[in-house]
XYZ file of N, CA, C and O in Angstrom:
572
model
N -85.703 -63.116 -33.442
C -85.614 -62.322 -32.273
C -84.355 -62.650 -31.520
O -84.118 -63.796 -31.197
N -83.670 -61.649 -31.272
C -82.442 -61.876 -30.511
C -82.733 -61.632 -29.061
O -83.371 -60.660 -28.687
N -82.309 -62.585 -28.344
C -82.514 -62.425 -26.902
C -81.293 -61.725 -26.314
O -80.164 -62.065 -26.612
N -81.606 -60.817 -25.580
C -80.505 -60.124 -24.912
C -80.443 -60.593 -23.480
O -81.457 -60.638 -22.786
N -79.286 -60.940 -23.121
C -79.108 -61.365 -21.744
C -78.928 -60.133 -20.872
O -78.236 -59.198 -21.254
N -79.567 -60.157 -19.742
C -79.369 -59.003 -18.848
C -77.908 -58.975 -18.371
O -77.300 -60.006 -18.138
N -77.376 -57.788 -18.289
C -75.994 -57.631 -17.852
C -75.956 -57.872 -16.354
O -76.690 -57.246 -15.592
N -75.142 -58.809 -15.997
C -75.014 -59.103 -14.574
C -73.874 -58.256 -14.015
O -72.773 -58.263 -14.532
N -74.206 -57.571 -12.988
C -73.167 -56.798 -12.309
C -72.710 -57.583 -11.107
O -73.493 -57.969 -10.273
N -71.467 -57.772 -11.108
C -70.924 -58.468 -9.952
C -70.581 -57.424 -8.892
O -70.514 -56.223 -9.160
N -70.348 -57.894 -7.709
C -70.000 -56.998 -6.608
C -68.677 -56.301 -6.898
O -68.462 -55.175 -6.511
N -67.806 -56.972 -7.612
C -66.505 -56.406 -7.892
C -66.634 -55.205 -8.816
O -66.015 -54.183 -8.607
N -67.471 -55.277 -9.837
C -67.627 -54.145 -10.730
C -68.293 -52.976 -10.032
O -67.918 -51.841 -10.240
N -69.229 -53.235 -9.167
C -69.902 -52.163 -8.439
C -68.920 -51.509 -7.476
O -68.857 -50.297 -7.349
N -68.118 -52.304 -6.812
C -67.177 -51.775 -5.839
C -66.134 -50.903 -6.531
O -65.792 -49.841 -6.049
N -65.629 -51.319 -7.675
C -64.613 -50.517 -8.342
C -65.229 -49.259 -8.928
O -64.565 -48.249 -9.045
N -66.472 -49.301 -9.317
C -67.115 -48.111 -9.857
C -67.327 -47.077 -8.755
O -67.276 -45.881 -9.001
N -67.581 -47.521 -7.532
C -67.836 -46.596 -6.425
C -66.554 -46.132 -5.736
O -66.568 -45.117 -5.064
N -65.463 -46.844 -5.875
C -64.219 -46.473 -5.209
C -63.606 -45.261 -5.886
O -63.560 -45.193 -7.108
N -63.102 -44.316 -5.085
C -62.463 -43.146 -5.696
C -61.083 -43.507 -6.236
O -60.448 -44.448 -5.782
N -60.635 -42.727 -7.146
C -59.323 -42.962 -7.731
C -58.243 -42.467 -6.769
O -58.516 -41.728 -5.820
N -57.009 -42.834 -7.066
C -55.890 -42.405 -6.218
C -55.751 -40.887 -6.278
O -55.512 -40.227 -5.277
N -55.938 -40.333 -7.449
C -55.875 -38.875 -7.601
C -56.916 -38.182 -6.742
O -56.656 -37.156 -6.120
N -58.127 -38.745 -6.706
C -59.206 -38.172 -5.887
C -58.853 -38.296 -4.412
O -59.072 -37.351 -3.629
N -58.295 -39.438 -4.020
C -57.905 -39.623 -2.623
C -56.812 -38.630 -2.211
O -56.871 -38.024 -1.148
N -55.817 -38.450 -3.071
C -54.742 -37.503 -2.787
C -55.301 -36.092 -2.706
O -54.958 -35.306 -1.815
N -56.186 -35.759 -3.623
C -56.804 -34.434 -3.641
C -57.611 -34.193 -2.358
O -57.498 -33.133 -1.736
N -58.412 -35.171 -1.978
C -59.206 -35.040 -0.748
C -58.315 -34.930 0.484
O -58.558 -34.105 1.365
N -57.286 -35.761 0.524
C -56.366 -35.726 1.666
C -55.681 -34.374 1.751
O -55.566 -33.785 2.829
N -55.250 -33.869 0.624
C -54.590 -32.565 0.590
C -55.539 -31.469 1.053
O -55.165 -30.598 1.840
N -56.771 -31.502 0.579
C -57.772 -30.500 0.969
C -58.073 -30.579 2.452
O -58.112 -29.566 3.155
N -58.245 -31.798 2.973
C -58.537 -31.967 4.407
C -57.354 -31.536 5.265
O -57.528 -30.910 6.308
N -56.159 -31.860 4.815
C -54.966 -31.468 5.553
C -54.826 -29.953 5.570
O -54.508 -29.357 6.598
N -55.095 -29.334 4.432
C -55.044 -27.873 4.347
C -56.071 -27.241 5.285
O -55.772 -26.279 5.993
N -57.270 -27.783 5.305
C -58.311 -27.283 6.199
C -57.904 -27.458 7.655
O -58.070 -26.541 8.475
N -57.335 -28.607 7.974
C -56.891 -28.869 9.347
C -55.804 -27.887 9.772
O -55.854 -27.324 10.858
N -54.841 -27.669 8.895
C -53.753 -26.734 9.214
C -54.311 -25.328 9.394
O -53.940 -24.617 10.332
N -55.215 -24.908 8.510
C -55.811 -23.573 8.643
C -56.587 -23.433 9.945
O -56.518 -22.388 10.602
N -57.306 -24.462 10.334
C -58.050 -24.413 11.594
C -57.101 -24.371 12.793
O -57.365 -23.668 13.767
N -55.997 -25.101 12.715
C -55.006 -25.060 13.791
C -54.394 -23.670 13.907
O -54.170 -23.159 14.999
N -54.121 -23.043 12.758
C -53.569 -21.691 12.763
C -54.569 -20.714 13.364
O -54.207 -19.851 14.174
N -55.834 -20.836 13.008
C -56.862 -19.958 13.565
C -56.988 -20.151 15.072
O -57.147 -19.184 15.819
N -56.894 -21.390 15.537
C -56.949 -21.666 16.965
C -55.761 -21.031 17.677
O -55.902 -20.397 18.722
N -54.583 -21.182 17.094
C -53.383 -20.578 17.694
C -53.501 -19.063 17.734
O -53.136 -18.433 18.731
N -54.031 -18.456 16.658
C -54.211 -17.004 16.644
C -55.160 -16.548 17.739
O -54.904 -15.564 18.422
N -56.268 -17.261 17.902
C -57.235 -16.846 18.923
C -56.660 -17.034 20.321
O -56.881 -16.193 21.201
N -55.888 -18.105 20.533
C -55.263 -18.303 21.842
C -54.226 -17.223 22.115
O -54.140 -16.707 23.226
N -53.430 -16.879 21.093
C -52.423 -15.831 21.263
C -53.072 -14.477 21.514
O -52.582 -13.687 22.319
N -54.173 -14.213 20.829
C -54.867 -12.942 21.026
C -55.348 -12.826 22.468
O -55.185 -11.787 23.108
N -55.900 -13.906 22.992
C -56.367 -13.907 24.372
C -55.200 -13.785 25.344
O -55.257 -13.019 26.305
N -54.109 -14.491 25.059
C -52.923 -14.409 25.916
C -52.333 -13.012 25.895
O -51.904 -12.488 26.929
N -52.298 -12.396 24.717
C -51.769 -11.038 24.609
C -52.645 -10.053 25.380
O -52.142 -9.113 25.985
N -53.942 -10.282 25.350
C -54.856 -9.409 26.093
C -54.549 -9.501 27.578
O -54.419 -8.486 28.266
N -54.433 -10.730 28.084
C -54.119 -10.908 29.506
C -52.728 -10.381 29.835
O -52.513 -9.765 30.869
N -51.770 -10.627 28.932
C -50.404 -10.145 29.146
C -50.350 -8.636 29.178
O -49.657 -8.041 30.013
N -51.068 -7.981 28.270
C -51.109 -6.521 28.242
C -51.740 -5.957 29.501
O -51.258 -4.969 30.067
N -52.806 -6.593 29.947
C -53.458 -6.152 31.181
C -52.513 -6.327 32.358
O -52.369 -5.427 33.194
N -51.834 -7.455 32.421
C -50.886 -7.700 33.511
C -49.737 -6.713 33.482
O -49.315 -6.198 34.526
N -49.239 -6.408 32.279
C -48.148 -5.444 32.144
C -48.586 -4.063 32.600
O -47.833 -3.363 33.284
N -49.786 -3.672 32.243
C -50.324 -2.388 32.689
C -50.455 -2.322 34.194
O -50.155 -1.301 34.822
N -50.903 -3.417 34.782
C -51.030 -3.447 36.241
C -49.668 -3.390 36.925
O -49.509 -2.737 37.962
N -48.656 -4.064 36.333
C -47.301 -3.975 36.893
C -46.762 -2.551 36.799
O -46.089 -2.069 37.701
N -47.056 -1.873 35.686
C -46.619 -0.481 35.536
C -47.275 0.397 36.600
O -46.614 1.256 37.200
N -48.554 0.180 36.835
C -49.240 0.933 37.888
C -48.634 0.655 39.251
O -48.448 1.571 40.067
N -48.320 -0.598 39.510
C -47.695 -0.961 40.785
C -46.326 -0.293 40.919
O -45.954 0.156 42.012
N -45.575 -0.215 39.819
C -44.258 0.436 39.853
C -44.394 1.921 40.166
O -43.613 2.476 40.950
N -45.392 2.579 39.578
C -45.612 4.002 39.849
C -45.952 4.209 41.322
O -45.386 5.090 41.985
N -46.849 3.397 41.842
C -47.208 3.539 43.254
C -46.053 3.166 44.170
O -45.889 3.737 45.239
N -45.228 2.207 43.748
C -44.035 1.866 44.530
C -43.052 3.029 44.579
O -42.470 3.320 45.629
N -42.884 3.695 43.441
C -42.009 4.871 43.401
C -42.553 5.982 44.291
O -41.795 6.620 45.035
N -43.850 6.203 44.230
C -44.455 7.210 45.111
C -44.274 6.837 46.576
O -44.037 7.712 47.433
N -44.361 5.558 46.879
C -44.173 5.106 48.260
C -42.743 5.363 48.722
O -42.520 5.781 49.876
N -41.767 5.149 47.849
C -40.371 5.418 48.207
C -40.171 6.909 48.477
O -39.484 7.300 49.424
N -40.792 7.748 47.647
C -40.682 9.198 47.857
C -41.285 9.583 49.212
O -40.686 10.348 49.978
N -42.459 9.048 49.492
C -43.099 9.369 50.778
C -42.281 8.838 51.949
O -42.176 9.498 52.998
N -41.678 7.670 51.793
C -40.835 7.114 52.843
C -39.609 7.989 53.054
O -39.176 8.208 54.190
N -39.075 8.526 51.969
C -37.923 9.421 52.080
C -38.287 10.679 52.860
O -37.532 11.133 53.735
N -39.435 11.226 52.566
C -39.898 12.412 53.296
C -40.103 12.062 54.766
O -39.720 12.828 55.667
N -40.674 10.895 55.026
C -40.906 10.481 56.407
C -39.580 10.313 57.155
O -39.466 10.721 58.323
N -38.573 9.731 56.503
C -37.259 9.590 57.142
C -36.659 10.955 57.452
O -36.073 11.171 58.519
N -36.790 11.881 56.514
C -36.240 13.222 56.740
C -36.926 13.877 57.934
O -36.258 14.474 58.799
N -38.228 13.765 58.025
C -38.937 14.353 59.170
C -38.597 13.629 60.463
O -38.537 14.248 61.531
N -38.362 12.325 60.378
C -37.960 11.578 61.581
C -36.609 12.063 62.076
O -36.419 12.257 63.283
N -35.663 12.266 61.177
C -34.340 12.778 61.562
C -34.482 14.180 62.152
O -33.854 14.524 63.154
N -35.317 14.993 61.550
C -35.533 16.359 62.032
C -36.181 16.365 63.418
O -35.796 17.113 64.299
N -37.142 15.509 63.595
C -37.919 15.489 64.845
C -37.177 14.772 65.960
O -37.125 15.241 67.091
N -36.606 13.601 65.651
C -36.006 12.752 66.664
C -34.553 13.121 66.943
O -34.031 12.803 67.989
N -33.926 13.757 66.025
C -32.514 14.071 66.172
C -32.288 15.195 67.167
O -33.177 15.594 67.929
N -31.116 15.702 67.133
C -30.775 16.763 68.067
C -31.089 18.126 67.486
O -30.300 19.065 67.560
N -32.246 18.229 66.875
C -32.703 19.503 66.372
C -32.099 19.876 65.037
O -31.939 21.061 64.753
N -31.753 18.879 64.194
C -31.221 19.196 62.873
C -32.279 19.931 62.061
O -33.471 19.638 62.150
N -31.810 20.865 61.283
C -32.739 21.573 60.409
C -33.256 20.603 59.353
O -32.617 19.602 59.011
N -34.419 20.906 58.835
C -35.080 20.008 57.886
C -34.250 19.822 56.617
O -34.185 18.708 56.081
N -33.576 20.867 56.134
C -32.769 20.718 54.932
C -31.618 19.752 55.149
O -31.243 18.993 54.257
N -31.036 19.729 56.353
C -29.958 18.779 56.659
C -30.514 17.353 56.751
O -29.850 16.399 56.343
N -31.722 17.212 57.228
C -32.352 15.883 57.292
C -32.571 15.335 55.886
O -32.292 14.158 55.611
N -33.040 16.212 54.979
C -33.210 15.782 53.591
C -31.861 15.446 52.951
O -31.750 14.502 52.178
N -30.850 16.195 53.271
C -29.520 15.931 52.725
C -28.972 14.594 53.217
O -28.332 13.861 52.460
N -29.250 14.252 54.461
C -28.817 12.954 55.003
C -29.511 11.809 54.254
O -28.873 10.825 53.860
N -30.814 11.939 54.043
C -31.563 10.904 53.310
C -31.012 10.787 51.889
O -30.809 9.683 51.379
N -30.720 11.916 51.258
C -30.145 11.922 49.915
C -28.799 11.203 49.893
O -28.526 10.394 49.011
N -27.952 11.486 50.878
C -26.624 10.859 50.946
C -26.744 9.346 51.142
O -25.986 8.566 50.547
N -27.690 8.927 51.965
C -27.898 7.484 52.181
C -28.316 6.818 50.865
O -27.811 5.749 50.515
N -29.221 7.464 50.112
C -29.635 6.903 48.829
C -28.486 6.861 47.832
O -28.353 5.900 47.077
N -27.631 7.889 47.824
C -26.457 7.868 46.947
C -25.509 6.740 47.326
O -24.951 6.071 46.448
N -25.337 6.505 48.608
C -24.475 5.416 49.071
C -25.032 4.060 48.614
O -24.291 3.223 48.089
N -26.334 3.880 48.776
C -26.964 2.627 48.332
C -26.816 2.466 46.820
O -26.489 1.378 46.323
N -27.042 3.540 46.056
C -26.910 3.480 44.590
C -25.478 3.133 44.189
O -25.261 2.342 43.265
N -24.488 3.714 44.886
C -23.088 3.421 44.578
C -22.736 1.970 44.843
O -22.061 1.323 44.038
N -23.208 1.441 45.966
C -22.945 0.032 46.294
C -23.583 -0.888 45.251
O -22.954 -1.834 44.774
N -24.840 -0.605 44.886
C -25.518 -1.424 43.875
C -24.812 -1.343 42.526
O -24.690 -2.346 41.816
N -24.313 -0.153 42.160
C -23.599 0.002 40.891
C -22.296 -0.789 40.894
O -21.942 -1.418 39.888
N -21.573 -0.775 42.006
C -20.321 -1.541 42.084
C -20.591 -3.036 41.976
O -19.881 -3.749 41.261
N -21.603 -3.515 42.668
C -21.952 -4.943 42.595
C -22.381 -5.301 41.168
O -21.981 -6.333 40.620
N -23.186 -4.431 40.540
C -23.628 -4.673 39.169
C -22.471 -4.707 38.191
O -22.415 -5.556 37.301
N -21.522 -3.796 38.346
C -20.349 -3.763 37.479
C -19.516 -5.029 37.635
O -19.045 -5.605 36.649
N -19.383 -5.490 38.862
C -18.636 -6.727 39.120
C -19.312 -7.917 38.423
O -18.645 -8.759 37.823
N -20.634 -7.972 38.484
C -21.372 -9.067 37.836
C -21.271 -8.979 36.318
O -21.159 -9.997 35.638
N -21.320 -7.768 35.766
C -21.235 -7.595 34.310
C -19.863 -8.014 33.806
O -19.735 -8.602 32.731
N -18.828 -7.739 34.566
C -17.481 -8.137 34.153
C -17.309 -9.654 34.147
O -16.416 -10.172 33.494
N -18.156 -10.373 34.862
C -18.081 -11.837 34.896
C -18.728 -12.477 33.675
O -18.571 -13.671 33.455
N -19.437 -11.684 32.875
C -20.117 -12.221 31.699
C -19.069 -12.570 30.649
O -18.197 -11.772 30.329
N -19.152 -13.786 30.142
C -18.224 -14.259 29.117
C -19.029 -14.825 27.962
O -20.190 -15.176 28.105
N -18.378 -14.937 26.845
C -19.012 -15.526 25.675
C -19.121 -17.036 25.830
O -18.569 -17.634 26.758
N -19.812 -17.660 24.910
C -19.961 -19.113 24.943
C -18.668 -19.804 24.504
O -18.566 -20.313 23.385
N -17.669 -19.795 25.380
C -16.336 -20.300 25.023
C -16.355 -21.776 24.642
O -15.729 -22.181 23.662
N -17.049 -22.586 25.399
C -17.072 -24.025 25.095
C -17.776 -24.292 23.771
O -17.338 -25.143 22.987
N -18.853 -23.575 23.505
C -19.584 -23.780 22.246
C -18.736 -23.360 21.056
O -18.721 -24.035 20.016
N -18.010 -22.236 21.191
C -17.141 -21.779 20.106
C -16.020 -22.786 19.869
O -15.693 -23.118 18.725
N -15.424 -23.281 20.953
C -14.348 -24.269 20.816
C -14.865 -25.543 20.150
O -14.196 -26.121 19.283
N -16.054 -25.980 20.524
C -16.638 -27.183 19.929
C -16.932 -26.962 18.449
O -16.707 -27.844 17.620
N -17.416 -25.766 18.096
C -17.706 -25.470 16.692
C -16.424 -25.470 15.868
O -16.401 -25.976 14.743
N -15.343 -24.898 16.419
C -14.059 -24.895 15.712
C -13.547 -26.322 15.527
O -13.041 -26.680 14.465
N -13.685 -27.122 16.577
C -13.229 -28.512 16.506
C -14.016 -29.277 15.438
O -13.445 -30.028 14.646
N -15.316 -29.078 15.401
C -16.156 -29.739 14.399
C -15.775 -29.282 12.999
O -15.684 -30.090 12.070
N -15.552 -27.974 12.843
C -15.165 -27.430 11.534
C -13.844 -28.038 11.060
O -13.712 -28.424 9.893
N -12.869 -28.136 11.959
C -11.574 -28.713 11.597
C -11.719 -30.185 11.238
O -11.096 -30.676 10.307
N -12.540 -30.902 11.973
C -12.755 -32.320 11.701
C -13.363 -32.501 10.316
O -12.960 -33.390 9.561
N -14.343 -31.666 9.979
C -14.976 -31.772 8.669
C -14.018 -31.402 7.545
O -14.065 -32.003 6.462
N -13.133 -30.436 7.794
C -12.151 -30.050 6.762
C -11.156 -31.177 6.533
O -10.758 -31.437 5.394
N -10.730 -31.839 7.615
C -9.759 -32.926 7.495
C -10.332 -34.132 6.767
O -9.620 -34.864 6.100
N -11.611 -34.368 6.893
C -12.238 -35.528 6.242
C -12.545 -35.255 4.783
O -12.739 -36.164 4.007
N -12.661 -33.989 4.449
C -13.066 -33.629 3.078
C -11.982 -33.609 2.096
O -11.005 -34.117 1.852
């Protein structure tokens, strides 16, 4: 009769049998990282969707405010014309409207001149272009 000795398992053999391989660890890490990135993208999409909703609503409200502001300017213009007609020395209503029109043209002309002056002050990125040329020349000289 041959006696068989029971196989003794040491803690080291059990630990190595239960430990995952490097390939498994890399695979798991890659999968978890991919899941994390996808979840971050989904979170960003949902936040952007909500922000766009609020932004669109705000833009619509600004457009409504602009329309009512324009209507208010028109009504103010009519009120000024009637004030000139009523308070003035009996100017006819058409002349009162013409005066309001001329005042608006004068304001538009002044704003256009100021705007043109500001636009003429716009220059290109001169310092950045000069720095880029200097860097390019330096790299050519070293090469």
